[in-house]
Short mmCIF file of N, CA and C in Angstrom, two decimals:
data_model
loop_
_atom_site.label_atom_id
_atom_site.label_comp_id
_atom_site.label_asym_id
_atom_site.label_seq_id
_atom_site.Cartn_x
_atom_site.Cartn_y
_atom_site.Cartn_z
N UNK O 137 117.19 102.75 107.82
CA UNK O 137 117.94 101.51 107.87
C UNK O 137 117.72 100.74 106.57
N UNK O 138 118.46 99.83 105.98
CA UNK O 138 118.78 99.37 104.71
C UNK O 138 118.05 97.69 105.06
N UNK O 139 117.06 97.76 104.22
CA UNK O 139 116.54 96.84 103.94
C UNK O 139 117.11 95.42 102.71
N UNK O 140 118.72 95.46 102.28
CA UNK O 140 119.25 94.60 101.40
C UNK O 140 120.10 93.44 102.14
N UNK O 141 119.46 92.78 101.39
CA UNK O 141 120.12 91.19 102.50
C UNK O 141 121.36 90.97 101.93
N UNK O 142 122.01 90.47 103.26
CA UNK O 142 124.00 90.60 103.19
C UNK O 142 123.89 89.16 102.31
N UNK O 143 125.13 90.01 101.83
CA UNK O 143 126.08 89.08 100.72
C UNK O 143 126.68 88.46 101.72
N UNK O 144 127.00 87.06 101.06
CA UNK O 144 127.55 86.36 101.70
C UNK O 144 128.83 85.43 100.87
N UNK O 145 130.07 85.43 101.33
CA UNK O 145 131.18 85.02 100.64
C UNK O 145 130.91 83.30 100.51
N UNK O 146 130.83 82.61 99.26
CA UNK O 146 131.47 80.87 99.05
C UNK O 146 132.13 80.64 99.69
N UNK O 147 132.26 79.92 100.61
CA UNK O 147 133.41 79.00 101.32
C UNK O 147 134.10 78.54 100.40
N UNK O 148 135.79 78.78 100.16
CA UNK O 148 136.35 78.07 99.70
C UNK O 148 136.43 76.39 99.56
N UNK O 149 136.30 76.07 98.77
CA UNK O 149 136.00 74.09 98.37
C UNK O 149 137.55 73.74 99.24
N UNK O 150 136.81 72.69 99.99
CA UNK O 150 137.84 71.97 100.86
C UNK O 150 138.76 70.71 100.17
N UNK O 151 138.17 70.60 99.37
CA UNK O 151 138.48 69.44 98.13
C UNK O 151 140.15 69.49 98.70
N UNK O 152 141.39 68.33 98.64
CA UNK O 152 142.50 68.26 98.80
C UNK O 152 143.28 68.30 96.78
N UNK O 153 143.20 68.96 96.29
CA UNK O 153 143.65 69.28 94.77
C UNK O 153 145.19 69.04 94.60
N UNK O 154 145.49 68.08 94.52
CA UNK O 154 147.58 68.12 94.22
C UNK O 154 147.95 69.23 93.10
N UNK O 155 148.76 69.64 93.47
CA UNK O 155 149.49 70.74 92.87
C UNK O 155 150.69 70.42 92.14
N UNK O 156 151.03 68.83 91.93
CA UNK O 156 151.93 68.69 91.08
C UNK O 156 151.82 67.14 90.82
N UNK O 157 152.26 66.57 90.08
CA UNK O 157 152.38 64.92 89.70
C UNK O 157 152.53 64.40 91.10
N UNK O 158 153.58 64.87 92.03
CA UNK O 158 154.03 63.97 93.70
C UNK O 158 153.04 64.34 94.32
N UNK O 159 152.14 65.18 94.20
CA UNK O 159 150.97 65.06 95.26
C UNK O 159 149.99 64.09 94.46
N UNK O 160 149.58 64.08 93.33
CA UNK O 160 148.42 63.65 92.47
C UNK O 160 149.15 62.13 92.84
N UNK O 161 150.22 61.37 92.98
CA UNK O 161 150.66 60.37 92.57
C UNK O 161 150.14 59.72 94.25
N UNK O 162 150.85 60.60 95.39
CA UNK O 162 150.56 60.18 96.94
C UNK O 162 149.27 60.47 97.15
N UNK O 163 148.42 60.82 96.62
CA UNK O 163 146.80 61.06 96.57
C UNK O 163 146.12 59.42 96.53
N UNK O 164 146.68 59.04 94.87
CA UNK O 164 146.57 57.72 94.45
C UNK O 164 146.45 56.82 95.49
N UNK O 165 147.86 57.20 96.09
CA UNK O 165 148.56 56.06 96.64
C UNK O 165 147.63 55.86 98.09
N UNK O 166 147.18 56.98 98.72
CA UNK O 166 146.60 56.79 99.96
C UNK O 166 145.11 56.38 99.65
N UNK O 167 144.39 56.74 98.24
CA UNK O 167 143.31 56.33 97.93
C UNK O 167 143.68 54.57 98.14
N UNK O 168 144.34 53.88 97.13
CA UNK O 168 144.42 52.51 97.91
C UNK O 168 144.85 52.02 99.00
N UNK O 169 145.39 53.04 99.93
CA UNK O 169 145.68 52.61 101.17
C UNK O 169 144.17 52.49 101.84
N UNK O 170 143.37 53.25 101.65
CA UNK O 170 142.02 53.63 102.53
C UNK O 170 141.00 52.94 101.76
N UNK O 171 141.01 52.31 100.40
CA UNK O 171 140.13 50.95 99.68
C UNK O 171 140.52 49.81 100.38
N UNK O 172 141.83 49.54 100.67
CA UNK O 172 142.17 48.11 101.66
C UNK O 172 142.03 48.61 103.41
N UNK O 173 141.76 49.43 103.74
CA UNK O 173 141.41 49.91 104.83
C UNK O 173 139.69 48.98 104.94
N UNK O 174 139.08 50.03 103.81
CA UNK O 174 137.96 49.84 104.07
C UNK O 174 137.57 48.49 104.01
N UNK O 175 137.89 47.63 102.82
CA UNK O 175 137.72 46.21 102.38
C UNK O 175 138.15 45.70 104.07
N UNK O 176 139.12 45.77 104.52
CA UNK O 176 139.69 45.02 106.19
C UNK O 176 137.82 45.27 107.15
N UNK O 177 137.49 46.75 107.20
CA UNK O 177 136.76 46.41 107.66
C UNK O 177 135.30 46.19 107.26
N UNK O 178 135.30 45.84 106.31
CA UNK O 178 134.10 45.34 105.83
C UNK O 178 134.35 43.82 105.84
N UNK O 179 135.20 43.00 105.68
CA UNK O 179 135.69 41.65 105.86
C UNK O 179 135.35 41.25 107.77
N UNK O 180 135.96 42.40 108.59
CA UNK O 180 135.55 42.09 109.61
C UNK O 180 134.05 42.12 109.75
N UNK O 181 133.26 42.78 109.52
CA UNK O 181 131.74 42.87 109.27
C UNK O 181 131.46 41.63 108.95
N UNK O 182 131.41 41.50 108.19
CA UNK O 182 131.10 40.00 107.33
C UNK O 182 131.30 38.73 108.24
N UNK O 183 132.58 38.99 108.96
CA UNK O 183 133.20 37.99 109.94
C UNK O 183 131.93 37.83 110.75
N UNK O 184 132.24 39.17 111.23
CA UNK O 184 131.17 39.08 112.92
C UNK O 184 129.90 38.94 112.91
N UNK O 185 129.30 39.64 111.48
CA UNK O 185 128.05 38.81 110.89
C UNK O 185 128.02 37.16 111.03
N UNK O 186 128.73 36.61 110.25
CA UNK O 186 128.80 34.92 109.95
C UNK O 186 128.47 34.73 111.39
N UNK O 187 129.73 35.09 112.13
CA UNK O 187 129.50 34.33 113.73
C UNK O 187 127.79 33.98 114.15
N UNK O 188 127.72 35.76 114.45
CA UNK O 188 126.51 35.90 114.92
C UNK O 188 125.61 35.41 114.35
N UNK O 189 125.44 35.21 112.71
CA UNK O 189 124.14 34.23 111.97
C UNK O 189 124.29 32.73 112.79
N UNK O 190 125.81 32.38 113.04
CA UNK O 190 125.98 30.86 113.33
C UNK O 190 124.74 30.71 114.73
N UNK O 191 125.96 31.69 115.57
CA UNK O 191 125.42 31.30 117.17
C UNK O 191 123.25 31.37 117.17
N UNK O 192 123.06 32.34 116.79
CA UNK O 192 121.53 32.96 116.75
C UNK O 192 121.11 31.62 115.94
N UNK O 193 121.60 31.28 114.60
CA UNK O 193 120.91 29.79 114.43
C UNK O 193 120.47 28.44 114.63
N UNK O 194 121.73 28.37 115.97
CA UNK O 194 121.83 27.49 116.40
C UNK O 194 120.75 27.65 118.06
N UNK O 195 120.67 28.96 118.18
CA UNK O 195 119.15 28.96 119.39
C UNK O 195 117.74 28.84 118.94
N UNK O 196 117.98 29.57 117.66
CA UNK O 196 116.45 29.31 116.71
C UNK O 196 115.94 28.26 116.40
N UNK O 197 117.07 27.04 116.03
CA UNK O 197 116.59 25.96 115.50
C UNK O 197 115.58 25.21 116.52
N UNK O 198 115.96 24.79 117.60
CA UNK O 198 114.98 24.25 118.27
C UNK O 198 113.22 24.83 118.40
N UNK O 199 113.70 26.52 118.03
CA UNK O 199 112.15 26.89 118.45
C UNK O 199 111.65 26.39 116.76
N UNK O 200 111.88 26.76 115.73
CA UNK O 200 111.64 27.07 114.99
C UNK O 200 111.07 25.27 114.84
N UNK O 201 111.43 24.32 115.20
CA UNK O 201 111.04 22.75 114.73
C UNK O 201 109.94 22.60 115.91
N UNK O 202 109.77 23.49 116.77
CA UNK O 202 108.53 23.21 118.21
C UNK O 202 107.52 23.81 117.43
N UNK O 203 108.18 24.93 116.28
CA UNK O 203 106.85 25.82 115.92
C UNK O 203 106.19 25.00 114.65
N UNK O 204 107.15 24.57 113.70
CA UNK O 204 106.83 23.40 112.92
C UNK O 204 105.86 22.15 113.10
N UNK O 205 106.56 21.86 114.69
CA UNK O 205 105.22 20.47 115.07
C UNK O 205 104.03 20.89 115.69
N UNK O 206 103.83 22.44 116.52
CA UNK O 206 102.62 22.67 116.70
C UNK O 206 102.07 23.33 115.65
N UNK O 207 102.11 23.80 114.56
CA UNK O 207 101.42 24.14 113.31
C UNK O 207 100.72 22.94 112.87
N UNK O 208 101.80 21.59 112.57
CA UNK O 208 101.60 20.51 112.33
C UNK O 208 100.08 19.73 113.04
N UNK O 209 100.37 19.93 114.24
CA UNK O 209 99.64 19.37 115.01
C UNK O 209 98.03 20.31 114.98
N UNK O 210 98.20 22.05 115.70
CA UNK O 210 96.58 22.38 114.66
C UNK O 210 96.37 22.24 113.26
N UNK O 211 97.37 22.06 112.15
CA UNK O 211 96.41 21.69 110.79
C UNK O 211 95.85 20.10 110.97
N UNK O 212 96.58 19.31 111.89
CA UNK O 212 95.63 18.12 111.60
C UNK O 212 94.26 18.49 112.56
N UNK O 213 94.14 18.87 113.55
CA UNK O 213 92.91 18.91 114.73
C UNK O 213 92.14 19.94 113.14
N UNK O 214 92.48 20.88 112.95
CA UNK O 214 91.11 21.88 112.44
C UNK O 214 90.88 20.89 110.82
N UNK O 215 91.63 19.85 110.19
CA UNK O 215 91.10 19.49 109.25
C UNK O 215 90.31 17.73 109.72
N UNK O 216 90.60 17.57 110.76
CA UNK O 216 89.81 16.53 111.39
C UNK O 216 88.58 17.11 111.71
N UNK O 217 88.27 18.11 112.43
CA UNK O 217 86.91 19.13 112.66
C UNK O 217 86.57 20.41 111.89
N UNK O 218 87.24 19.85 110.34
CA UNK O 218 86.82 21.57 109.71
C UNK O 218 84.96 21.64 109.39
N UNK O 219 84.05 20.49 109.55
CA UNK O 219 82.84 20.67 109.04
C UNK O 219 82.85 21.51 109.96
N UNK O 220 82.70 21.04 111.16
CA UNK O 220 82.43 22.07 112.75
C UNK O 220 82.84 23.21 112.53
N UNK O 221 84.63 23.27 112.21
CA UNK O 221 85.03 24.64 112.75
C UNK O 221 84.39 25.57 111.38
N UNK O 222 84.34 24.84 110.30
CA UNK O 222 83.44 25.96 109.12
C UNK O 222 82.41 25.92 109.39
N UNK O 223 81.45 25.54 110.09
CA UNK O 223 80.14 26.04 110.21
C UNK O 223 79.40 25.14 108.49
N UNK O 224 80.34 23.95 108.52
CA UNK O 224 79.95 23.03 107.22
C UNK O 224 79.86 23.48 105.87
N UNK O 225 81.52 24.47 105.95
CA UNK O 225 81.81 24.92 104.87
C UNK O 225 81.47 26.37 104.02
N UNK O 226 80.29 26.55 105.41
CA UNK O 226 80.37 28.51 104.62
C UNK O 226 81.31 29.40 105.04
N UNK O 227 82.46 28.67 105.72
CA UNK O 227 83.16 30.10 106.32
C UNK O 227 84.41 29.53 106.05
N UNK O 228 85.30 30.39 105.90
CA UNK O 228 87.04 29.46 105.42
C UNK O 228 87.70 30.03 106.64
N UNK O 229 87.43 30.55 107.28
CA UNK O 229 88.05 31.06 108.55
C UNK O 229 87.84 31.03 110.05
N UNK O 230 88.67 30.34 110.99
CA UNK O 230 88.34 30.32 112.21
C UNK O 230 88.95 31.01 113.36
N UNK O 231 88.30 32.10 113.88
CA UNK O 231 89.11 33.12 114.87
C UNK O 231 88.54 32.49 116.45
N UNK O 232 89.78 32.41 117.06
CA UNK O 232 89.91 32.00 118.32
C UNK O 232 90.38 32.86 119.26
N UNK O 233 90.55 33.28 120.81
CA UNK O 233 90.87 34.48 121.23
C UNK O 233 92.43 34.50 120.68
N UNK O 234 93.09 33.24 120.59
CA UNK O 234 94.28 33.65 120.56
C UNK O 234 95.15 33.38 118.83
N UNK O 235 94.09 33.17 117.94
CA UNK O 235 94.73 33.53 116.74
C UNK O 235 93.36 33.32 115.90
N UNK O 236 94.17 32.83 114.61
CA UNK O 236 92.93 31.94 113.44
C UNK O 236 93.64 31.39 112.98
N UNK O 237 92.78 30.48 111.73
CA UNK O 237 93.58 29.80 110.96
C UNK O 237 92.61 29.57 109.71
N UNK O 238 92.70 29.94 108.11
CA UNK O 238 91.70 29.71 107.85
C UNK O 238 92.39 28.83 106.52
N UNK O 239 91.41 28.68 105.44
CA UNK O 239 91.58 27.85 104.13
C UNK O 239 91.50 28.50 103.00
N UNK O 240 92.52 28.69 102.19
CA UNK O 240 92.31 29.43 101.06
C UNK O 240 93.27 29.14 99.90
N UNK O 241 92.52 28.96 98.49
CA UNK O 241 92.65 28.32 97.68
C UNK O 241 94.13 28.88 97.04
N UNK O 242 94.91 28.19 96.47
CA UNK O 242 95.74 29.12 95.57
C UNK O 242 95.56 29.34 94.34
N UNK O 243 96.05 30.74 93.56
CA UNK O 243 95.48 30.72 92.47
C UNK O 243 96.12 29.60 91.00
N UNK O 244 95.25 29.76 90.09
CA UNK O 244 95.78 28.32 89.02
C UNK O 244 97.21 29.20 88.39
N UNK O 245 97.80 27.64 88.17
CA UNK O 245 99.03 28.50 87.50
C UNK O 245 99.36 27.72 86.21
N UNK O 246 99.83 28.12 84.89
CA UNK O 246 100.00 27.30 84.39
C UNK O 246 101.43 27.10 83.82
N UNK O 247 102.06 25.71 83.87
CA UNK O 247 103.40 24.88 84.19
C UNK O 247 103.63 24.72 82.50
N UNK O 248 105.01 25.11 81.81
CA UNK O 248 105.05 24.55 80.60
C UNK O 248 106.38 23.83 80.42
N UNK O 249 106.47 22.43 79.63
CA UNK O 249 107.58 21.96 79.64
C UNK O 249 107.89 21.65 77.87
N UNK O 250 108.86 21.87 77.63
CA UNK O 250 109.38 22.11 76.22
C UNK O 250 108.06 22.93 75.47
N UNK O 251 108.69 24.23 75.68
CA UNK O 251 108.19 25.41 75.38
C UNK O 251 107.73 25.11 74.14
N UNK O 252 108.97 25.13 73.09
CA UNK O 252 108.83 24.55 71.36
C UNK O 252 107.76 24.22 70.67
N UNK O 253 107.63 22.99 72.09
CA UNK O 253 106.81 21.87 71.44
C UNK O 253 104.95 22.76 71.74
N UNK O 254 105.06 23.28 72.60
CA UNK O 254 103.88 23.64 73.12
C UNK O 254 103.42 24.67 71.94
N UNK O 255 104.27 26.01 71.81
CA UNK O 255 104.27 26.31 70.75
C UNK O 255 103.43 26.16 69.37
N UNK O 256 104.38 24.64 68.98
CA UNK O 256 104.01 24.43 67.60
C UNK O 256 102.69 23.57 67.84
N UNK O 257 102.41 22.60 68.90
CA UNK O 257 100.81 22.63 69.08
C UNK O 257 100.09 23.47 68.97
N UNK O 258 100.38 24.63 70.07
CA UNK O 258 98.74 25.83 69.91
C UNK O 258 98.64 25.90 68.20
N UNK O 259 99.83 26.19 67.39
CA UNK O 259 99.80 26.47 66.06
C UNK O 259 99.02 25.58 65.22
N UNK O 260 99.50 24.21 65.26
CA UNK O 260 98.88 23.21 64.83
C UNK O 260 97.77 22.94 64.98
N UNK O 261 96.78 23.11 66.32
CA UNK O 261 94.97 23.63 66.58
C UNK O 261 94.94 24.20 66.34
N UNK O 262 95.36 25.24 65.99
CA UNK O 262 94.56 26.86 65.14
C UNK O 262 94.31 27.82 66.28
N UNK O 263 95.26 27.31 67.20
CA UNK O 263 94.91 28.59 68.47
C UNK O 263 95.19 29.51 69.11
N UNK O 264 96.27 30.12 67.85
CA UNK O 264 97.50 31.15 67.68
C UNK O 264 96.84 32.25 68.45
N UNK O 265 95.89 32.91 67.61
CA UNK O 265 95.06 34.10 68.31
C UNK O 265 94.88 33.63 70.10
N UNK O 266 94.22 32.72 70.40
CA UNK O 266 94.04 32.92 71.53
C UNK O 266 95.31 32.80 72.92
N UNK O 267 96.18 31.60 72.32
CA UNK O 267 97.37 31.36 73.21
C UNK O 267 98.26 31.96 73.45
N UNK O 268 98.88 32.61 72.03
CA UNK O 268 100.24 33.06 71.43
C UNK O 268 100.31 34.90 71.24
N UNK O 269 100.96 35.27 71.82
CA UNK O 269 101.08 36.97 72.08
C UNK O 269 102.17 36.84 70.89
N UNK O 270 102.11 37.95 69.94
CA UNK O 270 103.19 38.50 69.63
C UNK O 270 103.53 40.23 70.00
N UNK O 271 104.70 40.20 70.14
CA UNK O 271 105.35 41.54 70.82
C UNK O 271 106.46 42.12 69.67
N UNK O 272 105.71 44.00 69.69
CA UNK O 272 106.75 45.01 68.42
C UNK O 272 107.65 45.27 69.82
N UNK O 273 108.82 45.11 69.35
CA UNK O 273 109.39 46.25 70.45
C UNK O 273 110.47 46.76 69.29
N UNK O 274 111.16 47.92 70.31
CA UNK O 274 112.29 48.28 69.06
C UNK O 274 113.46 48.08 69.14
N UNK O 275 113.92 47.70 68.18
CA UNK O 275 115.82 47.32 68.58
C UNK O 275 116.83 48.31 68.33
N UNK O 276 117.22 48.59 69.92
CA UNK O 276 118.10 49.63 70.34
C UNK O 276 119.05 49.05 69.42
N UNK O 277 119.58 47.95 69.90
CA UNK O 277 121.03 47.63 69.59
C UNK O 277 121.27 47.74 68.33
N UNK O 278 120.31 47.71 67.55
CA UNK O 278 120.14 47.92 66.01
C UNK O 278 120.59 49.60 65.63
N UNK O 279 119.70 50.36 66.05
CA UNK O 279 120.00 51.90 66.10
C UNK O 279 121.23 51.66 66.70
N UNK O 280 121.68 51.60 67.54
CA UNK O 280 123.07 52.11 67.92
C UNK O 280 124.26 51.55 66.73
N UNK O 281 124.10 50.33 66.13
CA UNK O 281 124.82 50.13 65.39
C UNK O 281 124.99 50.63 63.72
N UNK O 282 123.37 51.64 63.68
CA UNK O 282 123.54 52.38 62.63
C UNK O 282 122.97 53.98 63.19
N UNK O 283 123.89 54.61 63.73
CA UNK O 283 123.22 55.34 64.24
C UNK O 283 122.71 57.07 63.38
N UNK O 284 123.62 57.04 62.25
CA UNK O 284 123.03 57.82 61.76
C UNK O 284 121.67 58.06 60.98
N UNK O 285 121.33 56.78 60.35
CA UNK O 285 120.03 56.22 60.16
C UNK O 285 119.00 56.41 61.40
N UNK O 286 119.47 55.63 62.18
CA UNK O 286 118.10 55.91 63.56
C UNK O 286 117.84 57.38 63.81
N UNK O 287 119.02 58.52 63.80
CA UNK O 287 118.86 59.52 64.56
C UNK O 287 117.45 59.96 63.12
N UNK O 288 117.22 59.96 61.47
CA UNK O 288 116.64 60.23 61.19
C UNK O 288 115.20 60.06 61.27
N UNK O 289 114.50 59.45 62.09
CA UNK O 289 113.68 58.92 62.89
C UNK O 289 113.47 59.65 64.03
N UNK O 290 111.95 60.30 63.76
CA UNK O 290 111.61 61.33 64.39
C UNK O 290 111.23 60.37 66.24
N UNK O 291 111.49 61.36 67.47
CA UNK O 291 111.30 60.84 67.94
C UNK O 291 112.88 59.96 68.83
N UNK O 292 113.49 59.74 67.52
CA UNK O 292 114.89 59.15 68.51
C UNK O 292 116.12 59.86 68.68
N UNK O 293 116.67 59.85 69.80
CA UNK O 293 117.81 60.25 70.24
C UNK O 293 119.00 59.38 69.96
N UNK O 294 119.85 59.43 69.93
CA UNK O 294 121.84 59.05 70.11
C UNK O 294 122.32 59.53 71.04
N UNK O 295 122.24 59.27 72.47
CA UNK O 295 122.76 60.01 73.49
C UNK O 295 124.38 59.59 73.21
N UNK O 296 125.06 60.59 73.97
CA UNK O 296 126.61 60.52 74.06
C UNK O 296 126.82 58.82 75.04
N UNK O 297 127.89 58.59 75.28
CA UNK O 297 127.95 57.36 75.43
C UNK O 297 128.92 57.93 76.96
N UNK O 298 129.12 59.53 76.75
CA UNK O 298 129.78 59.77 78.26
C UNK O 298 131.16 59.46 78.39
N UNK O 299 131.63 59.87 79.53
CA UNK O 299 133.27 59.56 79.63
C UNK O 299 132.90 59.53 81.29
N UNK O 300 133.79 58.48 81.50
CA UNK O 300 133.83 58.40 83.53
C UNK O 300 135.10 58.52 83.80
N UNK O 301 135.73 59.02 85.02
CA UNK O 301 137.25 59.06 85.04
C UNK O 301 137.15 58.36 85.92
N UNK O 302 138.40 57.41 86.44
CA UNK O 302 138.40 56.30 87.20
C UNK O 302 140.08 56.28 87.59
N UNK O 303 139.90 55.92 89.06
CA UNK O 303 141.33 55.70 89.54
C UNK O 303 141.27 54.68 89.99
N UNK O 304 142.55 53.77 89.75
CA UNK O 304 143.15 52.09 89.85
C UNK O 304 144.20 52.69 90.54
N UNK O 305 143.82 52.49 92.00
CA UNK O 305 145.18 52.41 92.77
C UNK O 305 145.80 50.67 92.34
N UNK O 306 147.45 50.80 92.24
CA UNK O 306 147.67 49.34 92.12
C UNK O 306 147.79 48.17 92.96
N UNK O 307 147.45 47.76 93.21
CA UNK O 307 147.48 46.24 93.97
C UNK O 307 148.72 45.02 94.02
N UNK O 308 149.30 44.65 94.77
CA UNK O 308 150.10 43.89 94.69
C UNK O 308 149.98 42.31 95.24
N UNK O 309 150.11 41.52 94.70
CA UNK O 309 149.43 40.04 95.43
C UNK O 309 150.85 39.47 95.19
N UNK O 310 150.57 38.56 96.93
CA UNK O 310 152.01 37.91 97.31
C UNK O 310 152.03 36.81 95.92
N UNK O 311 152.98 36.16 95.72
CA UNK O 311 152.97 34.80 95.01
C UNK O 311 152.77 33.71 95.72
N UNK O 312 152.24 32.66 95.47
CA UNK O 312 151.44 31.47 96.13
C UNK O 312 152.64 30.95 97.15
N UNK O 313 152.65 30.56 97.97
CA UNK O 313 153.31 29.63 99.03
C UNK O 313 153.99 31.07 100.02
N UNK O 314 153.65 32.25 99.82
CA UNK O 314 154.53 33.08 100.30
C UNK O 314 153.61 33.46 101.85
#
């Protein structure tokens, strides 16, 4: 008995291929029939979304302002008794059977307003080195605009810039008052 594994035939590509300009043209044409298809129901989506965000927001709100005033209400009790509930500050955390709540710092951030000016201060103290980063980077847009120069530059490429084929079914929009 023959131990060679069966060949097996390609399925012919199901692809729909027009065979002349009137098919390639009604191809087009049903491609924008089935883009405003789809857009209809994605508009309904969107619709029945909105609703449903409305109605669901309008049941949430009440919990969501009960959950607001009892948060409200344990941050004042645990910062009225935080010596107690910290154990007078060695512990930032208090676990209870039915949750915790603890204290924790945020980290520093630092806020700058008229950049410029800040700038030409660090410069003006002498505190370039420590404040002020400067950054090499390389400028593409430069190479691309001389690109036979860049390509001599070991290391860089000129990729092709590609070709995409694209179909514009056409669109027709009523005129205003219609």
């Amino acid at each position: 008995m023959s131990t060679k594994p069966k060949k097996t035939k390609a399925k012919a590509s199901a692809l729909p291929i027009p065979k002349d300009d009137s098919e390639a043209r009604s191809a087009i044409r049903e491609i924008g029939d089935l883009n405003r298809q789809i857009a209809r129901e994605e508009a309904d989506l969107n619709d029945a979304i909105a609703a449903l965000q409305e109605e669901v927001g309008h049941r949430v709100e009440p919990l969501q302002a009960r959950v607001l005033e009892l948060t409200q209400g344990v941050q004042m009790f645990c910062e009225v008794n935080r010596d107690r509930l910290t154990n007078g500050g060695k512990t930032k955390t208090v676990r209870w059977t039915t949750g915790e709540v603890s204290w924790r710092l945020r980290p520093a951030k630092v806020a700058l307003r008229k950049v410029e000016d800040v700038i030409a201060e660090i410069k003006r103290l002498g505190l370039s080195k420590k404040f002020l980063r400067s950054k090499e980077e390389v400028n593409k847009e430069a190479m691309l605009a001389d690109p036979a120069k860049a390509r001599t530059v070991p290391g860089v490429t000129i990729g092709s810039e590609g070709e995409d084929f694209q179909i514009e079914p056409f669109e027709t929009e009523l005129p205003e008052g219609v």
